Coordinates of N, CA and C in Angstrom, one line a residue:
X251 N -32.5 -63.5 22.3 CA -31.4 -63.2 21.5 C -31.7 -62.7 20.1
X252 N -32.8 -63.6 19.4 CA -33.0 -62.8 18.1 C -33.7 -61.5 18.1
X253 N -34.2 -60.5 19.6 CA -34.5 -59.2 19.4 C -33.4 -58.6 19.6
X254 N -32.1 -59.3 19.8 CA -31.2 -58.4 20.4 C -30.1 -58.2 18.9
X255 N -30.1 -59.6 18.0 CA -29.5 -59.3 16.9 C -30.2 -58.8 15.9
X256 N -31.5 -58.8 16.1 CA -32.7 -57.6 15.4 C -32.1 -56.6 15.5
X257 N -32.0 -55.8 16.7 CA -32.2 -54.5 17.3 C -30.7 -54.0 16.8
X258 N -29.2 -55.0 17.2 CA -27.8 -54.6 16.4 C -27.7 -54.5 15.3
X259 N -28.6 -55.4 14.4 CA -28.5 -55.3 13.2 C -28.8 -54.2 12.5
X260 N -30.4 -53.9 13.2 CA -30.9 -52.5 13.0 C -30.1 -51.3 12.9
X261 N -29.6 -51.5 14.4 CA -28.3 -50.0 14.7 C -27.3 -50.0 13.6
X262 N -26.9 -51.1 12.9 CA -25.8 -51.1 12.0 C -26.8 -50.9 10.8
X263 N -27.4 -50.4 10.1 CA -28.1 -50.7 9.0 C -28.2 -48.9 9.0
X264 N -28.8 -48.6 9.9 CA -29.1 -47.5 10.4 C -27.3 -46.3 10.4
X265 N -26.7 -46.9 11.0 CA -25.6 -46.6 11.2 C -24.9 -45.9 9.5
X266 N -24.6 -47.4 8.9 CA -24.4 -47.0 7.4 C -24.8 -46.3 6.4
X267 N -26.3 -46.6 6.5 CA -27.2 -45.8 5.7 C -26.8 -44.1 5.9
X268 N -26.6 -43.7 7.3 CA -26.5 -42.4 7.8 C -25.3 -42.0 7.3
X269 N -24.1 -42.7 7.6 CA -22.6 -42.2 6.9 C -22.6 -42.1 5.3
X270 N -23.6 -43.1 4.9 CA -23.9 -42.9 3.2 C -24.1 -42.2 2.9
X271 N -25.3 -41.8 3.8 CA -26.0 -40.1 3.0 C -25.3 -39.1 3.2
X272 N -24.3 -39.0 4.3 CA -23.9 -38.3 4.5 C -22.6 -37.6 3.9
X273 N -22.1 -38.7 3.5 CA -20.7 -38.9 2.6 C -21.0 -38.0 1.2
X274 N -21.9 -38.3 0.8 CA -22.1 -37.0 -0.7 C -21.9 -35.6 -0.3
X275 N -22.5 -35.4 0.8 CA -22.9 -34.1 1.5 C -21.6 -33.3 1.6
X276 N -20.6 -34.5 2.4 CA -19.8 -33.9 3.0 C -18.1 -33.4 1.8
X277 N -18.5 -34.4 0.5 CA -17.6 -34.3 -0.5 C -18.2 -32.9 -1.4
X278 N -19.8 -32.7 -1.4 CA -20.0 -31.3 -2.5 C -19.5 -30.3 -1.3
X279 N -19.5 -30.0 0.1 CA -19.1 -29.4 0.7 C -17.8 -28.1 0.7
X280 N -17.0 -29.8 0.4 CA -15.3 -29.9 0.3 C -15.2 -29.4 -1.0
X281 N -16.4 -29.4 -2.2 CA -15.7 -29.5 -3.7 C -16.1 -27.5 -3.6
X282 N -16.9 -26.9 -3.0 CA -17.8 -25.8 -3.0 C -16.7 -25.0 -2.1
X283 N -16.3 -25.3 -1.6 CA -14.8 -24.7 -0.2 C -13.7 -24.5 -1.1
X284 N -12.9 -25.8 -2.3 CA -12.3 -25.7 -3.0 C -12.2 -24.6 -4.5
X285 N -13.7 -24.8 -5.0 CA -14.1 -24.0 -5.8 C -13.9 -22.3 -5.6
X286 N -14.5 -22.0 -4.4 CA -14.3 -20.7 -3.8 C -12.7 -20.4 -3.7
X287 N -11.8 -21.4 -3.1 CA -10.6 -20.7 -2.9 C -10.2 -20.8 -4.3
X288 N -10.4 -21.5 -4.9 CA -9.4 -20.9 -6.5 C -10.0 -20.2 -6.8
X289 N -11.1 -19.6 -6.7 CA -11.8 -18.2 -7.2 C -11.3 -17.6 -6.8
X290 N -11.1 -17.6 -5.1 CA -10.2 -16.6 -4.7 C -8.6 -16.1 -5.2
X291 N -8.3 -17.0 -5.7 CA -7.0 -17.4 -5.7 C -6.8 -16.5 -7.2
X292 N -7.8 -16.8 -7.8 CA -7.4 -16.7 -9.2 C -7.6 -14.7 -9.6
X293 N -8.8 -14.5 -8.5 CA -8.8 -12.7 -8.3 C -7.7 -12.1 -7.7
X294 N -7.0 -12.7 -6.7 CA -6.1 -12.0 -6.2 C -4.9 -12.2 -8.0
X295 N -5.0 -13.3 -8.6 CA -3.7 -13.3 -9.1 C -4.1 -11.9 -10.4
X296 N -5.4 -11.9 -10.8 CA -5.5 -11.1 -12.1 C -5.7 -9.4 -11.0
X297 N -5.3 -9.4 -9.9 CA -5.2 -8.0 -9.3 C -3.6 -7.5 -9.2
X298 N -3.1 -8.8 -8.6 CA -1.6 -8.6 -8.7 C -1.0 -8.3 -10.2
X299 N -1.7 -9.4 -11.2 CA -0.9 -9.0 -12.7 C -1.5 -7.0 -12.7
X300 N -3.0 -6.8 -12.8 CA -3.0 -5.3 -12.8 C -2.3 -4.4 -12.0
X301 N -1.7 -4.7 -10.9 CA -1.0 -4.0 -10.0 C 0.1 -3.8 -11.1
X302 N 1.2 -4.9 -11.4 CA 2.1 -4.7 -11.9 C 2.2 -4.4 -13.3
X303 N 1.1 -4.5 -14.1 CA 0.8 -4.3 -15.4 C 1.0 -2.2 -15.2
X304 N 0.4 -2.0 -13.9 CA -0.2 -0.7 -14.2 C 1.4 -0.1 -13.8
X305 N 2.2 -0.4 -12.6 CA 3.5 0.2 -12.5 C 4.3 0.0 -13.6
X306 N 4.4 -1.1 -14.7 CA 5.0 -1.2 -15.6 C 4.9 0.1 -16.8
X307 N 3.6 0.2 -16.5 CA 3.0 1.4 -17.4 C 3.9 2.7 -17.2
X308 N 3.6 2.9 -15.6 CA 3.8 3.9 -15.3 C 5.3 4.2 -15.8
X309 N 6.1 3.2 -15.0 CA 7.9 3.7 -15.4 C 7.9 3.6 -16.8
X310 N 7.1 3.2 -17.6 CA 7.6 3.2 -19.3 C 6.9 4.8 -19.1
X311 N 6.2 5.1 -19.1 CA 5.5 6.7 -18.9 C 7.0 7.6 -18.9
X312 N 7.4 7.4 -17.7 CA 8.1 8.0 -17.1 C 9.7 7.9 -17.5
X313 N 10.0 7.4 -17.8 CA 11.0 7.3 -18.8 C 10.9 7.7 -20.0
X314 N 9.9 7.2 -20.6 CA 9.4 8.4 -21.9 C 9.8 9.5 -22.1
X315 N 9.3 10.1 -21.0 CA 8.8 11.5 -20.3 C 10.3 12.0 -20.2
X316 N 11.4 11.5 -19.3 CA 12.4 11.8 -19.3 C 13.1 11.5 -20.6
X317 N 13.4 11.0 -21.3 CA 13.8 10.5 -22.7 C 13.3 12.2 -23.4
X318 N 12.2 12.3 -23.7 CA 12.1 13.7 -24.3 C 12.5 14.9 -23.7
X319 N 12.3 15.0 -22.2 CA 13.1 16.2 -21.6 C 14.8 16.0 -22.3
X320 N 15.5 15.0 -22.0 CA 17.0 15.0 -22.3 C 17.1 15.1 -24.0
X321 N 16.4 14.9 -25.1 CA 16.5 15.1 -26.2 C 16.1 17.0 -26.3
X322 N 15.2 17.5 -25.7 CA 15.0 18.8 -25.8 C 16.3 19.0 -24.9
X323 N 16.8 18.8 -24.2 CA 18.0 19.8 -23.3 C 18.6 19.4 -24.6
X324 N 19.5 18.1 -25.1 CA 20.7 18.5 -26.0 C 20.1 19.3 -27.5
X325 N 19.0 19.2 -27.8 CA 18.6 20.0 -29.2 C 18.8 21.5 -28.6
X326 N 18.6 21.8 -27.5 CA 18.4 23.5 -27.1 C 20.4 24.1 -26.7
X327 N 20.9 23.1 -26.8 CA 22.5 23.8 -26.8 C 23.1 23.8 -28.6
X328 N 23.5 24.8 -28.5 CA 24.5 25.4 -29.4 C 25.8 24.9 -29.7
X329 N 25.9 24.8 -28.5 CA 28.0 24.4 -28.7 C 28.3 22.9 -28.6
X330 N 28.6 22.7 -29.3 CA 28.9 21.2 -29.3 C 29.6 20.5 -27.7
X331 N 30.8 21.2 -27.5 CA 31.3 20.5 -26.1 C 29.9 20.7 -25.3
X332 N 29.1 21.8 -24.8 CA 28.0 21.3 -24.0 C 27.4 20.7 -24.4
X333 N 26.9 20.4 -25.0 CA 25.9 19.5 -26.1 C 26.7 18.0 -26.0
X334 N 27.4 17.8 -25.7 CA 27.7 16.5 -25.9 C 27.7 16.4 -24.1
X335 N 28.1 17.0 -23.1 CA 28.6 16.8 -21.4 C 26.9 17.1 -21.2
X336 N 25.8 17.7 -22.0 CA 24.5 17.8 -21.4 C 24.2 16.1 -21.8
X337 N 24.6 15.7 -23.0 CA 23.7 14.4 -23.1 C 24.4 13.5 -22.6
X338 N 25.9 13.6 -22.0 CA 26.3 12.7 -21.0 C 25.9 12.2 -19.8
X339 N 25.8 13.3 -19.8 CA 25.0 13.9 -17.9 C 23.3 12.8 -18.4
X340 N 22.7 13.7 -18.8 CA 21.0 12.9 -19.2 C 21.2 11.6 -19.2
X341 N 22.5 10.8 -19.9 CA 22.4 9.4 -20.5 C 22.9 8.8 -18.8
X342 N 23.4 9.1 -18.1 CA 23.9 9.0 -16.9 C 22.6 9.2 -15.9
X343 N 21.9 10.1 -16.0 CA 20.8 9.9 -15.4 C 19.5 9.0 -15.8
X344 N 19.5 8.9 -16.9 CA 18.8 7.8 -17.4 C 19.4 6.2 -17.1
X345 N 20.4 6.4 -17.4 CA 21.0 4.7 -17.1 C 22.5 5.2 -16.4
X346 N 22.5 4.9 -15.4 CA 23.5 5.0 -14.4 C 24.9 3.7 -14.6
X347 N 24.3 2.7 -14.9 CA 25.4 2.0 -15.4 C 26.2 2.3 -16.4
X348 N 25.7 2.7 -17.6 CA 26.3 3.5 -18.6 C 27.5 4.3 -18.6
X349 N 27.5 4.7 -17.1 CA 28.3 5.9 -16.8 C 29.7 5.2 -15.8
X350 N 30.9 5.6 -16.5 CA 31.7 5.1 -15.1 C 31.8 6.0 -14.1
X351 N 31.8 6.0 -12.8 CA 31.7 6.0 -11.6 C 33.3 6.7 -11.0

């Protein structure tokens, strides 16, 4: 009987020691898995802010852009009644709400 509670004891000694060692292993694993995804996480977010950083650009561009064409249309009329139904029209194409319907 005492080689047999030898031999259990052993298996259990053996047993714990092995889940001990293993348990560090298996938490830097987990911390190195986590690390990576908020890496991940954190590229995709500073891709999406440049995605929308860069279209923000763009329609401010582009509104610009149209803002000086409609100032050059009403500076290039002469007569006041067009000159005022040209920058109506422009201000209506620029901002559609502006305009009643």
């Amino acid at each position: 009987m005492t080689w047999l509670g030898l031999g259990l004891a052993g298996v259990l000694l053996l047993s714990v020691a092995y889940c001990a060692g293993h348990q560090p292993a298996r938490d830097a694993a987990r911390k190195a898995e986590a690390a990576a995804t908020l890496a991940d996480g954190r590229t995709r977010a500073v891709q999406d802010a440049s995605t929308i950083r860069d279209a923000h650009e763009a329609r401010t561009d582009q509104t610009r852009q149209d803002v000086k064409e409609a100032q050059d249309a009403v500076r290039q009329e002469t007569d006041p009644a067009r000159r005022d139904a040209v920058a109506r029209q422009r201000l209506c194409n620029l901002n559609p709400g502006a305009c009643p319907r």
